[in-house]
XYZ file of C-alpha atoms in Angstrom:
719
model
C 0.000 0.000 0.000
C 1.432 3.384 -0.987
C 2.053 6.224 1.475
C -0.685 8.303 -0.134
C -3.135 5.460 0.315
C -2.148 5.053 3.965
C -2.620 8.780 4.607
C -5.924 8.778 2.785
C -7.134 5.784 4.737
C -6.053 7.296 8.066
C -7.928 10.519 7.287
C -11.012 8.872 5.836
C -14.192 10.432 7.145
C -15.920 8.308 9.752
C -19.626 8.056 10.346
C -20.907 10.891 12.552
C -21.736 9.937 16.127
C -25.376 10.681 16.976
C -25.318 9.589 20.642
C -25.842 12.650 22.820
C -25.212 10.567 25.963
C -21.785 9.456 24.709
C -20.820 13.002 23.792
C -21.979 14.277 27.197
C -19.937 11.654 29.080
C -16.784 12.509 27.122
C -17.377 16.228 27.746
C -17.731 15.643 31.504
C -14.486 13.633 31.544
C -12.617 16.298 29.568
C -13.953 19.113 31.752
C -13.040 17.233 34.948
C -9.472 16.749 33.707
C -9.182 20.345 32.458
C -10.454 21.809 35.725
C -8.057 19.584 37.672
C -5.151 20.887 35.595
C -6.258 24.531 35.837
C -6.510 24.139 39.618
C -2.725 23.639 39.739
C -2.186 27.277 38.712
C -1.960 26.607 34.990
C -2.903 29.309 32.459
C -4.353 32.781 32.450
C -7.863 34.142 31.966
C -8.214 33.321 28.264
C -7.001 29.763 28.682
C -9.338 29.229 31.631
C -12.281 30.423 29.532
C -11.241 28.234 26.602
C -10.713 25.153 28.801
C -14.146 25.458 30.434
C -16.793 27.439 28.542
C -14.950 26.952 25.264
C -14.822 23.164 25.664
C -18.549 22.940 26.378
C -19.357 25.199 23.417
C -16.988 23.248 21.180
C -18.646 19.928 21.953
C -22.089 21.434 21.363
C -20.982 22.891 18.019
C -19.386 19.591 16.973
C -22.640 17.754 17.586
C -24.616 20.317 15.593
C -22.148 20.264 12.681
C -21.329 16.541 12.759
C -22.753 15.938 9.268
C -20.972 18.921 7.663
C -17.605 18.568 5.877
C -15.989 21.457 7.808
C -12.950 22.064 5.584
C -12.688 25.720 6.553
C -13.002 24.781 10.239
C -10.108 22.337 9.945
C -7.940 25.037 8.407
C -8.852 27.408 11.251
C -8.067 24.744 13.857
C -4.697 23.990 12.268
C -3.869 27.700 12.375
C -4.965 27.927 16.029
C -2.763 24.985 17.034
C 0.204 26.568 15.252
C -0.343 29.844 17.123
C -0.530 27.979 20.444
C 2.646 26.079 19.612
C 4.397 29.320 18.693
C 3.435 30.719 22.099
C 4.862 27.596 23.728
C 8.165 28.031 21.905
C 8.240 31.701 22.844
C 7.817 30.797 26.518
C 10.623 28.251 26.283
C 12.969 30.772 24.717
C 12.506 33.061 27.716
C 13.425 30.361 30.221
C 16.840 29.983 31.745
C 18.804 26.756 31.538
C 18.243 26.212 35.252
C 14.476 26.252 34.874
C 14.127 23.103 32.782
C 11.754 21.644 35.356
C 9.275 24.488 34.726
C 8.690 23.355 31.130
C 5.821 21.259 32.455
C 3.714 24.397 33.002
C 3.774 25.822 29.444
C 3.510 22.252 28.132
C 0.314 21.766 30.116
C -1.005 25.076 28.763
C -0.250 23.964 25.200
C -2.080 20.704 25.755
C -5.138 22.545 27.098
C -5.204 24.778 24.006
C -4.987 21.725 21.751
C -7.836 20.133 23.683
C -9.949 23.234 23.154
C -9.286 23.394 19.397
C -9.939 19.685 19.052
C -13.313 20.042 20.807
C -14.562 22.120 17.858
C -14.200 19.151 15.507
C -15.266 15.873 17.159
C -17.992 14.599 14.805
C -17.238 10.860 14.972
C -16.864 8.245 17.672
C -13.142 7.992 16.986
C -12.718 11.712 17.644
C -14.604 11.458 20.908
C -12.436 8.564 22.049
C -9.338 10.592 21.186
C -10.676 13.379 23.417
C -11.218 10.820 26.170
C -7.622 9.641 25.841
C -6.439 13.254 25.941
C -8.362 13.756 29.166
C -6.415 10.844 30.656
C -3.161 12.638 29.827
C -4.493 15.867 31.333
C -5.513 14.075 34.514
C -2.024 12.572 34.730
C -0.522 16.058 34.335
C -2.746 17.366 37.129
C -1.699 14.428 39.308
C 1.988 15.222 38.783
C 1.512 18.906 39.635
C -0.911 18.413 42.536
C 0.406 18.434 46.104
C -2.920 18.021 47.926
C -5.896 15.634 47.965
C -8.087 18.313 46.326
C -7.634 16.415 43.054
C -9.784 13.562 44.409
C -13.270 14.821 43.403
C -12.100 15.567 39.852
C -10.558 12.117 39.605
C -13.773 10.411 40.730
C -15.910 12.409 38.283
C -13.448 11.721 35.477
C -13.358 7.975 36.210
C -17.160 7.619 36.275
C -17.621 9.703 33.125
C -14.858 7.791 31.308
C -16.361 4.427 32.209
C -19.776 5.582 31.035
C -18.263 6.886 27.806
C -16.494 3.581 27.098
C -19.666 1.568 27.684
C -21.724 3.906 25.497
C -19.051 3.881 22.781
C -19.084 0.082 22.752
C -22.873 -0.015 22.491
C -22.789 2.576 19.725
C -20.245 0.501 17.821
C -22.361 -2.652 18.198
C -25.415 -0.824 16.883
C -23.478 0.395 13.863
C -22.308 -3.074 12.838
C -24.070 -4.546 9.776
C -26.422 -7.418 10.619
C -29.603 -9.222 9.718
C -32.900 -7.880 10.884
C -35.103 -9.519 13.432
C -34.003 -12.935 14.682
C -31.044 -13.311 12.331
C -28.907 -10.536 13.807
C -26.696 -12.974 15.667
C -28.294 -12.240 19.046
C -31.866 -13.051 18.117
C -34.885 -13.113 20.297
C -34.859 -13.049 24.027
C -31.311 -14.338 24.110
C -29.976 -11.289 22.256
C -32.026 -8.906 24.354
C -30.840 -10.656 27.468
C -27.238 -10.342 26.359
C -27.678 -6.628 25.609
C -29.137 -6.096 29.042
C -26.365 -8.215 30.461
C -23.811 -5.621 29.323
C -24.748 -3.679 32.456
C -23.265 -6.381 34.689
C -19.791 -6.299 33.104
C -19.815 -2.519 33.466
C -20.701 -2.831 37.147
C -18.040 -5.485 37.513
C -15.446 -3.154 36.026
C -16.560 -0.368 38.372
C -16.005 -2.695 41.333
C -12.817 -4.326 40.065
C -10.914 -1.192 39.040
C -10.852 0.376 42.551
C -9.895 -2.967 44.100
C -7.060 -3.617 41.653
C -5.886 0.001 41.797
C -5.982 -0.079 45.597
C -3.954 -3.298 45.714
C -1.335 -1.833 43.357
C -1.316 1.406 45.349
C -0.531 -0.472 48.566
C 2.563 -2.168 47.161
C 3.798 0.310 44.527
C 6.922 2.269 45.521
C 6.327 5.831 46.598
C 7.409 8.695 44.371
C 9.928 11.308 45.363
C 13.284 9.546 45.313
C 14.268 9.835 41.670
C 17.028 11.996 40.249
C 16.295 14.533 37.535
C 18.025 17.279 35.588
C 16.413 19.937 37.770
C 13.914 20.114 40.588
C 10.883 22.306 41.347
C 11.469 25.853 42.561
C 9.028 28.752 42.696
C 8.889 32.117 44.418
C 5.502 33.929 44.330
C 7.048 37.368 44.935
C 10.525 38.622 45.662
C 10.161 40.415 48.989
C 13.605 40.999 50.565
C 14.067 40.454 54.290
C 14.857 43.614 56.315
C 18.498 42.708 56.991
C 20.672 41.076 54.345
C 21.741 37.648 55.579
C 19.759 38.088 58.779
C 16.958 35.998 60.207
C 13.366 37.137 59.702
C 10.263 35.433 61.058
C 7.063 37.484 60.615
C 5.017 34.684 62.228
C 6.524 35.713 65.605
C 4.773 39.073 65.472
C 6.388 41.409 67.978
C 9.162 38.858 68.508
C 10.335 38.916 64.875
C 14.157 39.047 65.052
C 14.142 41.224 61.921
C 12.280 44.042 63.644
C 14.354 46.882 65.125
C 13.738 45.721 68.702
C 13.176 42.079 67.708
C 13.272 39.697 70.638
C 11.350 36.545 71.444
C 8.319 37.377 73.530
C 7.913 35.256 76.656
C 4.231 36.038 76.711
C 3.544 35.126 73.127
C 1.872 38.478 72.403
C 1.614 39.116 68.717
C 2.736 35.607 67.803
C 0.799 34.103 64.896
C -0.827 30.695 64.891
C 2.228 29.093 63.299
C 4.869 31.172 65.108
C 7.454 29.016 66.882
C 9.781 30.920 69.216
C 12.674 28.595 68.342
C 12.934 30.131 64.860
C 14.748 33.181 66.180
C 18.260 34.254 67.112
C 17.730 32.928 70.647
C 15.583 30.268 72.285
C 14.297 30.913 75.792
C 13.273 27.648 77.485
C 11.138 29.667 79.873
C 8.732 30.593 77.061
C 5.392 28.809 77.135
C 3.179 28.508 74.061
C 3.069 26.335 70.986
C 1.868 26.773 67.378
C -1.474 25.259 66.382
C -2.221 22.566 63.787
C -2.135 24.917 60.801
C -0.491 23.299 57.788
C 2.813 25.100 57.226
C 4.439 23.031 54.478
C 4.325 19.818 52.483
C 7.511 17.861 51.873
C 8.028 15.439 49.011
C 10.669 12.943 50.129
C 11.255 9.206 49.916
C 11.501 8.760 53.696
C 11.014 10.766 56.896
C 13.632 12.888 58.608
C 13.925 15.894 60.882
C 13.368 18.970 58.700
C 16.116 21.017 60.322
C 16.086 24.822 60.297
C 18.984 25.921 62.500
C 20.893 25.077 65.660
C 21.992 26.710 68.922
C 25.313 26.107 70.618
C 25.638 28.597 73.533
C 23.764 27.810 76.780
C 23.420 30.161 79.778
C 21.259 28.014 82.017
C 17.991 29.317 80.624
C 18.381 30.349 76.978
C 20.167 29.152 73.867
C 21.873 31.418 71.350
C 24.212 31.129 68.370
C 27.922 31.852 68.764
C 28.470 32.599 65.093
C 25.879 34.784 63.360
C 28.106 35.568 60.368
C 26.136 34.726 57.190
C 28.191 33.955 54.085
C 26.418 34.560 50.739
C 26.408 31.746 48.178
C 25.075 32.232 44.686
C 23.881 30.197 41.758
C 21.446 30.242 38.887
C 18.597 27.772 39.429
C 20.844 25.477 41.461
C 22.926 26.848 44.358
C 25.791 24.717 45.651
C 26.356 25.113 49.413
C 29.715 25.236 51.183
C 28.591 23.214 54.190
C 29.739 23.393 57.810
C 33.557 23.399 58.216
C 33.549 20.211 60.295
C 31.533 18.441 57.589
C 33.929 19.635 54.884
C 36.988 18.589 56.887
C 35.689 15.070 57.466
C 34.584 14.664 53.839
C 31.052 13.909 55.001
C 29.486 16.044 52.279
C 30.965 13.701 49.672
C 30.450 10.406 51.485
C 26.719 10.209 51.850
C 24.027 9.448 49.311
C 21.875 12.211 47.847
C 18.540 12.656 49.603
C 16.091 14.856 47.667
C 13.361 16.864 49.376
C 10.960 19.313 47.749
C 9.277 21.724 50.142
C 5.922 23.346 49.297
C 5.348 26.275 51.662
C 1.725 26.569 52.777
C 2.062 29.324 55.393
C 4.593 32.125 55.585
C 7.260 31.756 58.251
C 10.984 32.234 58.821
C 13.439 32.712 55.962
C 15.065 29.361 56.774
C 15.613 26.546 54.296
C 14.261 23.444 56.026
C 15.802 20.128 55.075
C 17.432 16.969 56.316
C 21.018 17.442 57.449
C 23.397 18.084 55.694
C 22.145 20.184 52.739
C 24.595 20.485 49.851
C 22.507 21.889 46.994
C 19.366 24.022 46.842
C 17.140 24.639 43.822
C 15.716 28.081 44.504
C 14.183 30.862 42.420
C 16.385 33.571 43.931
C 20.082 33.713 43.052
C 21.478 34.225 46.575
C 21.328 32.205 49.773
C 23.209 32.711 53.054
C 25.047 30.052 55.035
C 26.051 30.003 58.696
C 28.930 27.931 60.040
C 26.563 25.418 61.667
C 24.985 24.451 58.329
C 21.997 26.797 58.658
C 20.748 28.155 55.320
C 18.788 31.415 55.119
C 17.166 33.123 52.169
C 17.438 36.784 51.239
C 13.695 36.941 50.592
C 10.575 36.112 52.534
C 9.167 32.629 52.052
C 5.469 33.189 51.489
C 2.682 30.744 50.766
C 3.243 29.183 47.362
C 7.035 29.121 47.622
C 8.624 25.905 46.385
C 12.232 24.858 46.787
C 14.171 21.609 46.526
C 17.120 20.544 48.660
C 19.615 17.762 48.022
C 21.153 16.568 51.295
C 24.071 14.195 51.761
C 23.408 11.614 54.445
C 25.667 8.834 55.623
C 23.626 5.623 55.847
C 24.207 5.142 59.586
C 23.083 2.240 61.741
C 23.482 1.508 65.448
C 26.603 -0.541 64.733
C 28.202 2.297 62.728
C 27.469 4.837 65.479
C 28.894 2.524 68.167
C 32.061 2.043 66.150
C 32.568 5.774 65.578
C 34.347 6.142 68.943
C 37.307 4.240 67.532
C 37.900 6.769 64.765
C 40.925 8.941 65.624
C 39.698 12.032 63.711
C 38.181 14.576 66.071
C 36.760 18.096 65.971
C 39.182 20.981 65.981
C 39.885 22.390 69.470
C 37.855 25.513 68.703
C 34.816 23.563 67.537
C 35.149 21.066 70.383
C 35.110 23.933 72.878
C 32.174 25.533 71.074
C 30.041 22.405 71.248
C 30.946 21.388 74.818
C 30.577 24.883 76.321
C 28.629 25.011 79.590
C 28.009 27.647 82.275
C 28.048 26.726 85.930
C 25.899 23.572 85.919
C 24.322 22.270 89.141
C 26.382 19.386 90.523
C 23.451 16.991 90.626
C 22.946 17.386 86.869
C 26.554 16.323 86.213
C 26.304 13.495 88.743
C 23.089 12.209 87.182
C 24.638 12.156 83.706
C 27.705 10.287 84.986
C 25.644 7.745 86.955
C 23.189 6.975 84.136
C 25.974 6.447 81.582
C 28.449 4.638 83.873
C 27.948 1.290 82.157
C 27.578 2.654 78.597
C 30.651 1.647 76.538
C 30.211 4.104 73.629
C 28.945 7.591 72.889
C 25.904 6.116 71.155
C 25.093 3.957 74.203
C 25.477 6.954 76.499
C 22.950 8.897 74.418
C 20.479 6.027 74.482
C 20.963 5.547 78.228
C 20.143 9.195 78.931
C 17.107 9.035 76.614
C 15.865 5.908 78.411
C 16.280 7.503 81.832
C 14.313 10.581 80.806
C 11.624 8.365 79.281
C 11.265 6.441 82.550
C 11.541 9.329 85.003
C 10.073 12.386 83.269
C 6.862 13.158 81.411
C 6.330 14.902 78.098
C 3.575 17.493 78.402
C 2.701 20.948 77.131
C 1.165 21.860 80.488
C 4.143 22.886 82.608
C 4.598 25.685 85.148
C 6.620 28.791 84.443
C 10.348 28.640 84.993
C 11.107 30.467 88.267
C 13.380 33.467 88.055
C 17.017 32.540 88.485
C 16.371 28.794 88.177
C 18.485 26.554 85.974
C 16.103 25.193 83.325
C 17.713 21.738 83.081
C 17.914 21.293 86.855
C 14.274 22.412 87.168
C 13.166 19.892 84.539
C 15.171 16.913 85.817
C 14.723 17.265 89.577
C 11.763 19.569 90.308
C 9.053 19.541 87.651
C 10.001 16.154 86.116
C 7.900 17.178 83.110
C 8.313 19.395 80.078
C 8.110 19.609 76.279
C 10.730 19.302 73.582
C 12.741 22.414 74.459
C 13.294 21.237 78.063
C 13.893 17.617 77.020
C 16.337 18.451 74.218
C 18.191 20.981 76.359
C 18.585 18.458 79.210
C 19.977 15.837 76.835
C 22.476 18.284 75.295
C 23.635 19.665 78.655
C 24.156 16.208 80.200
C 26.084 15.035 77.120
C 28.275 18.134 77.243
C 28.940 17.491 80.928
C 30.432 14.160 79.793
C 32.667 15.910 77.240
C 30.555 14.848 74.230
C 30.043 17.546 71.552
C 26.318 18.275 71.183
C 23.988 21.124 70.245
C 20.278 21.920 70.147
C 18.621 21.871 66.711
C 15.204 23.283 65.850
C 12.919 22.602 62.926
C 10.062 20.201 62.361
C 9.451 16.537 62.924
C 8.594 14.671 59.692
C 4.865 15.330 60.052
C 2.227 12.940 58.787
C 2.602 11.218 55.445
C -0.482 11.544 53.262
C -0.643 8.242 51.315
C -2.889 9.783 48.664
C -0.366 12.481 47.726
C 2.830 10.811 48.916
C 3.830 14.037 50.695
C 4.645 14.654 54.338
C 2.185 17.196 55.753
C 3.952 19.337 58.337
C 1.913 21.469 60.729
C 2.778 24.244 63.121
C 2.416 21.831 66.041
C 5.237 19.727 64.520
C 7.756 22.490 65.338
C 10.360 20.771 67.465
C 13.709 20.962 69.229
C 16.089 18.002 69.507
C 19.689 17.138 70.298
C 22.384 16.757 67.651
C 25.466 14.748 68.638
C 28.789 14.726 66.755
C 30.195 11.376 65.573
C 33.510 11.183 63.667
C 33.086 10.206 59.978
C 29.306 10.386 60.472
C 28.736 14.015 61.360
C 25.852 15.452 63.327
C 23.257 12.844 64.229
C 19.812 13.760 65.576
C 18.476 12.189 68.781
C 15.198 12.779 70.515
C 13.386 10.796 73.231
C 9.952 12.009 72.060
C 10.035 11.568 68.265
C 10.618 8.278 66.490
C 12.569 8.974 63.302
C 14.524 6.076 61.743
C 18.256 6.365 61.203
C 19.331 6.953 57.609
C 20.567 3.358 57.276
C 17.507 1.716 58.792
C 14.837 0.197 56.522
C 11.689 2.199 55.871
C 8.492 1.124 54.132
C 8.461 2.962 50.819
C 5.147 1.619 49.509
C 2.892 4.358 48.139
C -0.064 3.216 50.246
C 1.858 2.697 53.493
C -0.180 3.942 56.444
C -3.341 4.436 54.400
C -5.596 2.529 56.820
C -4.430 4.534 59.838
C -4.606 7.786 57.854
C -8.237 7.182 56.876
C -9.260 5.846 60.293
C -8.025 8.965 62.071
C -10.228 11.119 59.851
C -13.422 9.148 60.298
C -15.925 10.636 62.748
C -16.356 8.974 66.112
C -19.104 6.356 65.978
C -21.475 6.088 68.989
C -21.350 2.718 70.701
C -25.005 1.939 69.990
C -24.750 2.619 66.255
C -22.986 -0.654 65.211
C -25.530 -2.739 67.144
C -28.445 -0.860 65.624
C -26.921 -1.186 62.159
C -26.487 -4.927 62.714
C -30.159 -5.315 63.653
C -31.252 -3.311 60.629
C -29.082 -5.394 58.313
C -30.305 -8.647 59.876
C -33.906 -7.616 59.257
C -33.295 -6.034 55.861
C -31.328 -8.857 54.212
C -34.165 -11.450 54.209
C -36.695 -8.804 53.223
C -34.473 -7.523 50.403
C -33.811 -11.075 49.221
C -37.505 -11.912 49.124
C -38.285 -8.648 47.348
C -35.580 -9.205 44.732
C -36.763 -12.766 44.163
C -40.336 -11.604 43.686
C -39.299 -8.820 41.342
C -37.151 -11.220 39.317
C -39.993 -13.716 38.984
C -42.412 -10.973 37.963
C -39.959 -9.696 35.355
C -39.483 -13.198 33.995
C -43.245 -13.693 33.702
C -43.658 -10.345 31.923
C -40.735 -11.067 29.630
C -42.019 -14.523 28.710
C -45.497 -13.113 28.103
C -44.000 -10.602 25.646
C -41.889 -13.216 23.860
C -42.952 -14.857 20.633
C -43.238 -18.652 20.387
C -39.906 -18.965 18.545
C -38.144 -16.791 21.173
C -39.410 -19.048 23.932
C -38.282 -22.097 21.967
C -34.773 -20.655 21.447
C -34.552 -19.853 25.164
C -35.499 -23.422 26.010
C -32.892 -24.707 23.541
C -30.212 -22.519 25.136
C -31.163 -23.744 28.604
C -30.986 -27.382 27.514
C -27.497 -26.866 26.054
C -26.243 -24.912 29.082
C -27.364 -27.658 31.468
C -25.279 -30.119 29.470
C -22.151 -27.955 29.414
C -22.498 -26.202 26.045
C -23.744 -22.625 26.328
C -24.537 -20.592 23.270
C -21.862 -18.162 22.066
C -22.770 -14.589 21.188
C -21.921 -15.035 17.525
C -23.858 -18.304 16.995
C -27.215 -18.174 15.238
C -30.003 -20.416 16.498
C -29.723 -22.930 13.585
C -25.951 -23.077 13.973
C -26.277 -23.658 17.730
C -28.904 -26.385 17.227
C -26.662 -28.097 14.684
C -23.777 -28.166 17.149
C -25.995 -29.591 19.892
C -27.327 -32.278 17.532
C -23.802 -33.462 16.764
C -22.485 -33.812 20.333
C -24.494 -32.658 23.327
C -27.978 -33.821 22.210
C -27.129 -36.297 19.416
C -30.459 -36.450 17.643
C -31.003 -35.310 14.010
C -34.570 -34.261 14.829
C -33.108 -31.260 16.687
C -32.400 -29.614 13.323
C -36.107 -29.754 12.500
C -36.805 -27.779 15.661
C -34.328 -25.107 14.590
C -35.869 -24.916 11.097
C -39.124 -23.652 12.601
C -37.167 -20.778 14.174
C -35.760 -19.879 10.743
C -39.224 -19.982 9.209
C -40.563 -17.379 11.623
C -37.371 -15.257 11.438
C -37.065 -15.004 7.660
C -40.549 -15.578 6.211
C -42.403 -13.480 8.753
C -45.164 -16.159 8.662
C -45.510 -17.965 12.009
C -45.679 -21.782 11.830
C -49.016 -23.444 12.339
C -50.190 -24.558 15.742
C -49.716 -28.193 14.764
C -46.082 -27.624 13.777
C -45.443 -25.762 17.013
C -46.831 -28.612 19.091
C -44.806 -31.100 17.057
C -41.570 -29.096 17.690
C -42.225 -28.909 21.417
C -42.981 -32.674 21.536
C -39.726 -33.444 19.708
C -37.722 -31.279 22.115
C -39.374 -33.053 25.079
C -38.429 -36.473 23.697
C -34.840 -35.419 22.892
C -34.283 -33.980 26.370
C -35.792 -37.087 27.980
C -33.520 -39.366 25.928
C -30.431 -37.355 26.950
C -30.940 -36.202 30.546
C -28.693 -33.470 31.913
C -26.054 -34.519 34.469
C -26.898 -33.788 38.064
């Protein structure tokens, strides 16, 4: 076949599709997918109009003009697609090399424009099915861009509309097939009608099977978020510089914003926003009482949980923590910014030893200008060219991080295990004297604090075992609570927590662990940030709330670096196994969001079900019998005879196939299942009524029924 013939055949005009229901189902699916994509911030006003009102108008016009040739329309559509593609290329030309990841946005816009232009010319079933396939691609695009479960309703609507469209398209295709009229159309009589009605059951079966199969795959499929790429997401809604270059700003602290002229952390919490955590400041006062609420502050896309670290404190005065070195060093890049890293990490080669751990942070509520990530960050994909590093590995931005900000961090993490941490004591490489002094600094510490640390760790052979011993003692002898009394004036916060109150929250617990470790000569510091949050199995993202703001101890291990420890938060070590299935935790996630059920409701529901099941069964049986009686009363004599023939064959293991005519089926039965040549005579009467239109006489009908009785009696069905 020549190329011209192939092209001509591919572009041959198909029969127009007259089914309004099919066209409506495809339109609903396309609109659901388009709205889902637009909801991810795609497109401007004109595209939004085209992808909603324009799509609906296009489908309506296509139905009205389905019988017209439309040559001028096709030329217009081709021109429109070319203009849209030119706009796409223009957008690409204005992008920097570091923004390759953002190609997905103009590409999605181009696809929406193509969908709109295509909607103006969908006269045939094939065109409608192409639109349905395009909606699948759009829904996939929306799924890639979405970071919240808000996509769920669109997905459900799209799935139901797509299933309805496929069923209607199949029925439309069956109706368009050439066939004989009346009984000869391959599915004659009651059998054919029954099979047409039976198409509903496969559709219902598919509706039940697809969620089950998809759910099973979802539970075992690996979670997304661990793959490498050329570039990673980064977005900055507006470039609003912080008040002091390289300084810390945290508007969520209100009057305590360290960027304000008299910025200091308020011990009363006045002016602090719902998500304001007093640890995200230049000092942390353990006497402060007050915690952020459950407002969602960010979503993190990562392959496993970790502490999302913001900064650390190294100088302790008995009540408050501060930072010895506030000198911020600017680092620059274009799209990707390579970080210098803390000097101790560079010296030990830790930044080159670990594996890359990718995290993408989606900011949901404005907060401090800190880059949150697992330790130790080595590369940041950010939409501003300059970041600022502190000597402890803290990374600050030069702009405010508002809602809608997106950045990606690549951290280097040594895959540590308990055995590796225990063996780190034998490594001769240590911190420099200056850094060792910095991270073991203590004021005058009450003697009983030092004595307690020495007694608890007396039998611990390694630094790791000492840390675990102190954590275990605090877990057995103190209580975690947010309801603690104020710290008395002049009191040592650690002594008050360990020997007086015996209760506290993360700031008291972390501070006590760091101080006791330092009293043993072990380098340690207090880190602040967020615990991993809760993983949403439907998005694969960790949802971090204001209440997840946390403080924990970081302990130095040679050739490992700073390792986080916390008695109150269970976060696996980097080398420990972690379930990476996409649906991990789905049952618990859903259960926690279900409303509380009163105790009497399950019993009442059980009684209702127990009474309703027999009643429903009896009702369904009665309805089925009534329908059978009505159907048989409406059937012709030959239809009833064919039904009886089908039943006789099915009882003997040979059901009738959809493509078998009644004479053909009777011939097959006569040769094997019911070996009697008289069976063909019975089938001939069916042909007489089907083709001649003249019903057989009463005598011939009675004779056919008598013959079928004798044949069935001579060849009884197996029990």
